[in-house]
Short mmCIF file of C-alpha atoms in Angstrom, two decimals:
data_model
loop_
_atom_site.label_atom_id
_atom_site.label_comp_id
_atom_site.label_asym_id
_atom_site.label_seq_id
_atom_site.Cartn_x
_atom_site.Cartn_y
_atom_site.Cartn_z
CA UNK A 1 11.53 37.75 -71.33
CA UNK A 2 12.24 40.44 -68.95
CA UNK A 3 9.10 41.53 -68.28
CA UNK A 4 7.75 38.04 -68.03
CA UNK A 5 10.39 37.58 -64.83
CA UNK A 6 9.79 40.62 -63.49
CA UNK A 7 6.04 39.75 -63.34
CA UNK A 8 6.96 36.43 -61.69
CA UNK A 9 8.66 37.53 -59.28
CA UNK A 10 6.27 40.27 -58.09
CA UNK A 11 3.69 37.93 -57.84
CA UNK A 12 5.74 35.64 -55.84
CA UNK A 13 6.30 38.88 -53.37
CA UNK A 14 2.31 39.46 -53.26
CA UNK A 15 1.04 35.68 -52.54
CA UNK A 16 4.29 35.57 -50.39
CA UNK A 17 3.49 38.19 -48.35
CA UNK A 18 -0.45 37.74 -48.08
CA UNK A 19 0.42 34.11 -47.03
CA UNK A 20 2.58 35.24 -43.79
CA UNK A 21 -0.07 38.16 -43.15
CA UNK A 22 -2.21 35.27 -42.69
CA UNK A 23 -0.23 33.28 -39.99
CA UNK A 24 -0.36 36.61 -38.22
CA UNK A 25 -2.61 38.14 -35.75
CA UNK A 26 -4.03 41.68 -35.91
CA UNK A 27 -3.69 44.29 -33.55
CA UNK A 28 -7.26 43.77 -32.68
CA UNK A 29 -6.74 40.13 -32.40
CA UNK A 30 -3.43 41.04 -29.98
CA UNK A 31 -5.42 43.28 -27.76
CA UNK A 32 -8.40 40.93 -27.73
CA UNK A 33 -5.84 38.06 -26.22
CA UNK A 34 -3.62 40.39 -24.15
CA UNK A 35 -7.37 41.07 -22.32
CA UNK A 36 -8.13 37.49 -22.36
CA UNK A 37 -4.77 36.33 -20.88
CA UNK A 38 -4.92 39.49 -18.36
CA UNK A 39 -7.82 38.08 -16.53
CA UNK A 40 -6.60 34.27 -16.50
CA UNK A 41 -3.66 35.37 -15.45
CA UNK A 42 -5.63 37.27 -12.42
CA UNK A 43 -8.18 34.44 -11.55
CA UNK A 44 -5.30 31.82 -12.10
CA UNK A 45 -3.23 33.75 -8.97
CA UNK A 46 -6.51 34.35 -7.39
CA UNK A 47 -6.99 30.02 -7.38
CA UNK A 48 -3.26 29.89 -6.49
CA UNK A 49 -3.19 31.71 -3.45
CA UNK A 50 -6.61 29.90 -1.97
CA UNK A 51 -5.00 26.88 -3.01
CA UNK A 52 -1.81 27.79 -1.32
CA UNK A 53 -3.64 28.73 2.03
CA UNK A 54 -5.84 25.46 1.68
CA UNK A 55 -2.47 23.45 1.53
CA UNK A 56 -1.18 25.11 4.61
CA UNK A 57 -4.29 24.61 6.87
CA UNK A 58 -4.10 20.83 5.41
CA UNK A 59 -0.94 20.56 6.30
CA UNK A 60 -1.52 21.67 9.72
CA UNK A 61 -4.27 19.15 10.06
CA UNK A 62 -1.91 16.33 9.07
CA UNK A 63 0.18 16.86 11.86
CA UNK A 64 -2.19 17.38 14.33
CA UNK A 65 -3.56 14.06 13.41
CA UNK A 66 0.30 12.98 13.63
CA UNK A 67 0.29 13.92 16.47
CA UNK A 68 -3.05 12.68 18.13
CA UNK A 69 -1.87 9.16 16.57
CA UNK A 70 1.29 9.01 18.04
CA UNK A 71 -0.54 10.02 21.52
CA UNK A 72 -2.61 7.26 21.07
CA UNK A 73 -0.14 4.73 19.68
CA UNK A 74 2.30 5.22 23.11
CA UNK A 75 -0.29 4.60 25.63
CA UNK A 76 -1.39 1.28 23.39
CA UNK A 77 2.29 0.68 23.29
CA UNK A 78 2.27 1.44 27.35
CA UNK A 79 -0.69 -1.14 27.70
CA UNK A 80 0.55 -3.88 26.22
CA UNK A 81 3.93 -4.37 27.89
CA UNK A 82 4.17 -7.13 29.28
CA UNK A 83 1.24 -9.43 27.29
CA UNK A 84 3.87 -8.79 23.42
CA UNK A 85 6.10 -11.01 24.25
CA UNK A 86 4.51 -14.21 25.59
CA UNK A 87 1.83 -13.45 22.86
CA UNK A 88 4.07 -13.05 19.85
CA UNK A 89 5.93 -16.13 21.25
CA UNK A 90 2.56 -18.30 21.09
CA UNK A 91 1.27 -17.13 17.85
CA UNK A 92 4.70 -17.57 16.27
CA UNK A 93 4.47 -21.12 17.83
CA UNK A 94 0.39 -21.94 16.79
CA UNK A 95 1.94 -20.71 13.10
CA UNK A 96 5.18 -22.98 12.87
CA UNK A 97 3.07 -26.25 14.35
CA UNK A 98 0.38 -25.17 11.52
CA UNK A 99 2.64 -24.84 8.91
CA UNK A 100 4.38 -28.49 9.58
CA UNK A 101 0.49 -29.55 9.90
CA UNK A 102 -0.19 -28.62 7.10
CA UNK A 103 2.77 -30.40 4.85
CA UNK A 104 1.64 -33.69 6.00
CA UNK A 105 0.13 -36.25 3.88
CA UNK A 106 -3.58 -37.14 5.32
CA UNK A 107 -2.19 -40.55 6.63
CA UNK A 108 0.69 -38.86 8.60
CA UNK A 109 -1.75 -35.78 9.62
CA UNK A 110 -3.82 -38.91 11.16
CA UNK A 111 -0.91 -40.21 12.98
CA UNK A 112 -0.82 -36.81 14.65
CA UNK A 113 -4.04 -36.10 14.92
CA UNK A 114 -3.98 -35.34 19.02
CA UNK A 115 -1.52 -32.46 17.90
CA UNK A 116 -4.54 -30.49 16.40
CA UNK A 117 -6.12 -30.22 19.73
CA UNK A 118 -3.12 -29.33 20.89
CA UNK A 119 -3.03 -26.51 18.37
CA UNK A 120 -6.56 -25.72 19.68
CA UNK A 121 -5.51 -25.27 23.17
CA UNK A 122 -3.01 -22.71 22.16
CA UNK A 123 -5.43 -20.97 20.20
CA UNK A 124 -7.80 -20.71 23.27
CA UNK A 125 -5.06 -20.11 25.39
CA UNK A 126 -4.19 -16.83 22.84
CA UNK A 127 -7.74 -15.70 23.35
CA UNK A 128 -7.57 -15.72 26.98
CA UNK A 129 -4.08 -12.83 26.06
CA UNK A 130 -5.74 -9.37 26.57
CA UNK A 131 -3.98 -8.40 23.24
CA UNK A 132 -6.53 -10.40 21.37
CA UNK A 133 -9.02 -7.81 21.75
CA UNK A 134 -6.75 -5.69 19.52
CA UNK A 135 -7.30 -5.81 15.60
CA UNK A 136 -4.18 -6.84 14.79
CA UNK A 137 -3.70 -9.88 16.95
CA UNK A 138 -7.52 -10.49 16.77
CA UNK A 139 -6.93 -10.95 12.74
CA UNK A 140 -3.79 -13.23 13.78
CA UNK A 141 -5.67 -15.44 15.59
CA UNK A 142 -8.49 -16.21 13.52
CA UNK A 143 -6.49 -16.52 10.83
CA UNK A 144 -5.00 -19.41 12.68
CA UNK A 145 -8.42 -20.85 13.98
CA UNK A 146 -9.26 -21.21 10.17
CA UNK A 147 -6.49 -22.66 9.16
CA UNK A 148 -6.74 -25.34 12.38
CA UNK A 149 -10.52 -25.33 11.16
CA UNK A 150 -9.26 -26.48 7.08
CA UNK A 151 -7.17 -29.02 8.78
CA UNK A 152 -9.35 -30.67 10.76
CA UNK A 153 -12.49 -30.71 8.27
CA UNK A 154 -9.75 -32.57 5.56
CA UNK A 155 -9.03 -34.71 8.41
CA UNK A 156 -12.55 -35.38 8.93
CA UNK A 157 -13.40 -36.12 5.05
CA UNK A 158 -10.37 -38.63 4.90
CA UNK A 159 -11.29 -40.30 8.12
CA UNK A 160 -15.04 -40.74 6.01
CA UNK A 161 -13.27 -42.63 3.27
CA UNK A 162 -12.22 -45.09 5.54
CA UNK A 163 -8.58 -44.56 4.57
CA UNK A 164 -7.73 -43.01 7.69
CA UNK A 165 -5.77 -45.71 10.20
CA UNK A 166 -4.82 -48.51 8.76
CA UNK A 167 -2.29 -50.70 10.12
CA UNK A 168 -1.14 -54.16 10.15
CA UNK A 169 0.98 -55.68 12.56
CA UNK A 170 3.89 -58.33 11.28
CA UNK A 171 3.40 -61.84 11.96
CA UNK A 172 6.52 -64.68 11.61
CA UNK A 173 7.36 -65.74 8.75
CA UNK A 174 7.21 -69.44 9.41
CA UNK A 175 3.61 -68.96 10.29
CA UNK A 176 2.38 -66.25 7.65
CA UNK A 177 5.12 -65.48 5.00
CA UNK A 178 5.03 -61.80 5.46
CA UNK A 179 7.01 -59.79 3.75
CA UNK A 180 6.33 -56.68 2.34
CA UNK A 181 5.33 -58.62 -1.02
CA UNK A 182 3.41 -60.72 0.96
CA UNK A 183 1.67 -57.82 3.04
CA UNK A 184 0.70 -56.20 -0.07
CA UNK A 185 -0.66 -58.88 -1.52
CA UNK A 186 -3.19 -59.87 0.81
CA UNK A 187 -6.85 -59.16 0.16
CA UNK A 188 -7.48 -56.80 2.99
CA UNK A 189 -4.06 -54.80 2.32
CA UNK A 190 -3.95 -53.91 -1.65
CA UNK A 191 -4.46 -57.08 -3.13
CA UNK A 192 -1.87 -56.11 -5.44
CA UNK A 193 1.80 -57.12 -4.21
CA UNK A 194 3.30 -54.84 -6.73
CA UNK A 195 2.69 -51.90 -4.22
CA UNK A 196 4.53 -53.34 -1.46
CA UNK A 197 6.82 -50.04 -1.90
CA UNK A 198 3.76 -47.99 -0.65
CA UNK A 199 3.74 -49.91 2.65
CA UNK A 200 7.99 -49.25 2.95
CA UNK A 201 7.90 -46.05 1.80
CA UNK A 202 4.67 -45.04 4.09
CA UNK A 203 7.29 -46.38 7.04
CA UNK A 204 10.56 -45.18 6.31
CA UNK A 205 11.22 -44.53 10.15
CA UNK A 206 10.82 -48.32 10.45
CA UNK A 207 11.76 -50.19 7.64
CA UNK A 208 15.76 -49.03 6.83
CA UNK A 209 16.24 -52.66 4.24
CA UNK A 210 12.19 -53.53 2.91
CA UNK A 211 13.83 -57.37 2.81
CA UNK A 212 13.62 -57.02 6.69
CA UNK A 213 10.56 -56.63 9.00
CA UNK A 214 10.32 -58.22 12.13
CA UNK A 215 7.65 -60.03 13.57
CA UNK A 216 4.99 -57.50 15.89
CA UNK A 217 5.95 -54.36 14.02
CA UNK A 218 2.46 -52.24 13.61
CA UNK A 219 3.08 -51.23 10.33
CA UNK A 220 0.69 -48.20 8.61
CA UNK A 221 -1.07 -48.57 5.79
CA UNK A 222 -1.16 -45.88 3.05
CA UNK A 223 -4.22 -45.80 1.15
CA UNK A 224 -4.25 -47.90 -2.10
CA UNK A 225 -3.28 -45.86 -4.91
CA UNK A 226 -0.88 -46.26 -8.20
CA UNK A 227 2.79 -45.88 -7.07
CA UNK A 228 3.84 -42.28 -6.59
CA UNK A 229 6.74 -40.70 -8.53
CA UNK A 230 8.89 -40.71 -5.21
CA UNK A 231 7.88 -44.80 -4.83
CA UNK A 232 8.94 -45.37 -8.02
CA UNK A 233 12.21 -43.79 -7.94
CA UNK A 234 12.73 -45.76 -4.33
CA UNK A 235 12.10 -48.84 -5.93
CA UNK A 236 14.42 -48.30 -8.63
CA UNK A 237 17.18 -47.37 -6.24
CA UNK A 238 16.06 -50.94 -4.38
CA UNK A 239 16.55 -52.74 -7.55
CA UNK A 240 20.20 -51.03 -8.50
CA UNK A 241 21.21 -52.00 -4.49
CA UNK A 242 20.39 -55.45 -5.18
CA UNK A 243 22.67 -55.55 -8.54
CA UNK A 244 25.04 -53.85 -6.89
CA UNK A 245 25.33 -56.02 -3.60
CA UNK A 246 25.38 -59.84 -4.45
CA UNK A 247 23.69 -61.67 -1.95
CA UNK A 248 25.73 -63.15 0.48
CA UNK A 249 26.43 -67.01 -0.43
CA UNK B 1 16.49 45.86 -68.44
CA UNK B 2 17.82 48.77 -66.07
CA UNK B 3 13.74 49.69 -66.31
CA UNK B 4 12.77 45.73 -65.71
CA UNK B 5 15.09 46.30 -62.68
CA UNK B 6 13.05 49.31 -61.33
CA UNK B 7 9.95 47.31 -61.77
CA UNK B 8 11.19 44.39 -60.28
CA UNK B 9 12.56 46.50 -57.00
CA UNK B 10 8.95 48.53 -57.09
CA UNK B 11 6.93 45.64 -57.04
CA UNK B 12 9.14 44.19 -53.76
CA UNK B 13 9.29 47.17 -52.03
CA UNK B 14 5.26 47.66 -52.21
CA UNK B 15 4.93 43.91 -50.75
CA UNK B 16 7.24 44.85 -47.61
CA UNK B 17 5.06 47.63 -47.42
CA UNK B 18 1.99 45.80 -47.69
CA UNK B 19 3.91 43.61 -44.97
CA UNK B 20 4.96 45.71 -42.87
CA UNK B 21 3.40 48.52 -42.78
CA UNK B 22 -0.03 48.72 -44.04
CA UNK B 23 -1.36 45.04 -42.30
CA UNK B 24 -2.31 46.59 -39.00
CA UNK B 25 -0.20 44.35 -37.26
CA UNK B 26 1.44 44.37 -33.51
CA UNK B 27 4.84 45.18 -33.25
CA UNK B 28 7.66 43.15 -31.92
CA UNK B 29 7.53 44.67 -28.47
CA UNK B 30 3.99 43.88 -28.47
CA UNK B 31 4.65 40.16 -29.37
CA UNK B 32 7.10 39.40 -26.72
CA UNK B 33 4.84 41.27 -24.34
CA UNK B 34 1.96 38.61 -25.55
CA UNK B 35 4.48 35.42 -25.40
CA UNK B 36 5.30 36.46 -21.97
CA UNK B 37 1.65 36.69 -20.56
CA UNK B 38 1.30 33.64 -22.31
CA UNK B 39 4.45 32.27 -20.44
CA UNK B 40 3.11 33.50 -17.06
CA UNK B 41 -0.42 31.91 -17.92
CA UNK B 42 1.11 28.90 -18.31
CA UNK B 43 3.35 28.60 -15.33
CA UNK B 44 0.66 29.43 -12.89
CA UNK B 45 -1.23 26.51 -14.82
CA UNK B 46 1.15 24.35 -13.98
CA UNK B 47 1.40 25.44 -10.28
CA UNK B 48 -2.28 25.31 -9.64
CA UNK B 49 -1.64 21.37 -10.62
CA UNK B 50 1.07 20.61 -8.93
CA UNK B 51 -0.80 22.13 -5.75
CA UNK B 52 -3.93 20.04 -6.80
CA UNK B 53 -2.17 17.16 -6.29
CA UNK B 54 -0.14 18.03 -3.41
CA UNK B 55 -3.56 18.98 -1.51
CA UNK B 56 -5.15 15.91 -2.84
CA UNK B 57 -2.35 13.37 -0.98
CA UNK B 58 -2.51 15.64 1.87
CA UNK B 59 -6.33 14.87 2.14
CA UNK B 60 -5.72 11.14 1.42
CA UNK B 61 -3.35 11.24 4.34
CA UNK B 62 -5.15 12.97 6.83
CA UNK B 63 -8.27 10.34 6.57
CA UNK B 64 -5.70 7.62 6.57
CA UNK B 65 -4.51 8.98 9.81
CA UNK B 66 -8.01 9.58 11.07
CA UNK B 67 -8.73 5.71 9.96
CA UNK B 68 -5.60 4.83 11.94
CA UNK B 69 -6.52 6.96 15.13
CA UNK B 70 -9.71 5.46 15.77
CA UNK B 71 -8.96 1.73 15.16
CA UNK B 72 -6.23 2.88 17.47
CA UNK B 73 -9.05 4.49 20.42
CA UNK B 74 -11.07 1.11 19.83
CA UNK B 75 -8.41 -0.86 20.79
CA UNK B 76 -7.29 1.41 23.38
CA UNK B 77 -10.72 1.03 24.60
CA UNK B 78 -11.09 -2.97 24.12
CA UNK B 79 -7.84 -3.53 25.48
CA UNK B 80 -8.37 -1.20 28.96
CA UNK B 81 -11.80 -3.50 29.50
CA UNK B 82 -9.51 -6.97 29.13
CA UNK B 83 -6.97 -5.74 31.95
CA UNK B 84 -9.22 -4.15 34.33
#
């Protein structure tokens, strides 16, 4: 029994210990790497110190170029005073008149139509600005001339439909019923009376009360179309006004 | 069993030895001194990168600059022929 434990347990030391010898290196193995790592440890600093002295000299170059831009940048900066101001004051301008522009239905962007060559003028006028030989405001610009460009080729395309312009000028009522119902209803208008909202909505600076239009008021003419969500929701607030307000006896 | 003992203490003390001494291994001193070359390998590694990259954005900046200079001359240039 003794023997038999004995014999176990030296052959656990054996295996145990030629297992570990394994993980191990040799001495030839240790030399072999402590060579190895010797020289990568000498071309490593070797490729460090070029790299250090190629980071210097770059860094040198950076500031030089600093340097030559900041040169260059003050006697732009020198050059232009005088033609920022006005500039930057007409491009902001061109840009807010191109923004409204461009929220406008087609209808109301025909009612305004002139403005566009007005917006054109100030464009030329910009080009005439010695700045606008610059990149900078040269980008500006023609960013602007193609947005002035968008506007006036939709313009264009809804004038083609035939949509563009439209108006129709109130008669009296004794001689030819108009009202909005009325107006709407006519063959040449929508043919369709229920869109007589269209016509007050499209002419909200005129028409406070749609029950009242007077006679010679030029009033425009949206293009026919189905009621929009905002023509709806007028009419419905028409309708509650009229519950809400008995008329008068 | 005092015998079984003497065995048992034999048989470990030949497998230190066999450990130890006869595996023709490096010593302790020799392993740290390995581990630190290692060590030292591996920090200049990670310099040479770090410098890599620090060279690399410095060369990324200097053509951005140079980009920036001579858009800079050109309108220098276009803008001296509008005034005159």
């Amino acid at each position: 029994m003794v023997k038999n434990i004995v014999t176990v347990v030296l052959m656990v030391c054996f295996i145990g210990s030629s297992v570990i010898a394994q993980e191990e290196i040799t001495k030839d193995q240790w030399q072999r790497l402590m060579t190895e790592l010797t020289a990568k440890r000498t071309d490593l600093k070797n490729k460090l110190d070029a790299l250090v002295k190629e980071v210097n000299d770059l860094k040198q170059q950076e500031a030089q170029r600093l340097e030559a831009l900041k040169q260059c940048q003050d006697a732009l900066a020198a050059l232009e005073v005088g033609y920022v101001g006005p500039m930057n004051a007409l491009l902001d301008k061109i840009d807010a008149r191109l923004n409204e522009l461009s929220s406008l239905s087609n209808q109301d962007l025909y009612a305004r139509r002139k403005e566009l060559d007005t917006v054109q003028t100030w464009i030329d006028t910009a080009r005439k600005n010695p700045l606008s030989a610059t990149k900078k405001y040269a980008a500006r610009i023609n960013d602007q001339q193609n947005r002035l460009d968008a506007l006036k080729k939709s313009l264009e395309q809804f004038i083609a439909s035939g949509q563009a312009g439209q108006t129709y000028k109130v008669g009296t009522w004794a001689k030819d019923r108009d009202c909005l119902w009325n107006i709407a209803k006519k063959p040449k208008i929508y043919d369709n009376p229920f869109l007589w909202p269209k016509i007050w909505q499209g002419n909200r600076d005129q028409i406070k009360n749609p029950d009242i239009i007077h006679p010679g008021q030029v009033l425009k003419i949206p293009p026919k179309a189905e009621l929009t969500k905002e023509e709806k929701a007028a009419l419905r607030r028409y309708w509650e006004n009229k519950k809400a307000t008995p008329a008068n006896p | 069993m005092r015998k079984a003992l003497g065995v048992m203490v034999t048989g470990v003390a030949m497998a230190l030895v066999f450990f130890i001494g006869c595996s023709n291994k490096p010593s302790e001193e020799q392993m740290q001194q390995l581990n630190a070359l290692r060590a030292e390998v591996s920090s200049l590694e990670k310099e040479i990168a770090a410098r890599e990259s620090e060279k690399a954005a410095l060369l990324r900046s200097i053509a951005d600059k140079e980009q920036q200079i001579t858009q800079c001359n050109e309108d220098l240039q276009a803008l001296k022929s509008r005034i005159q």
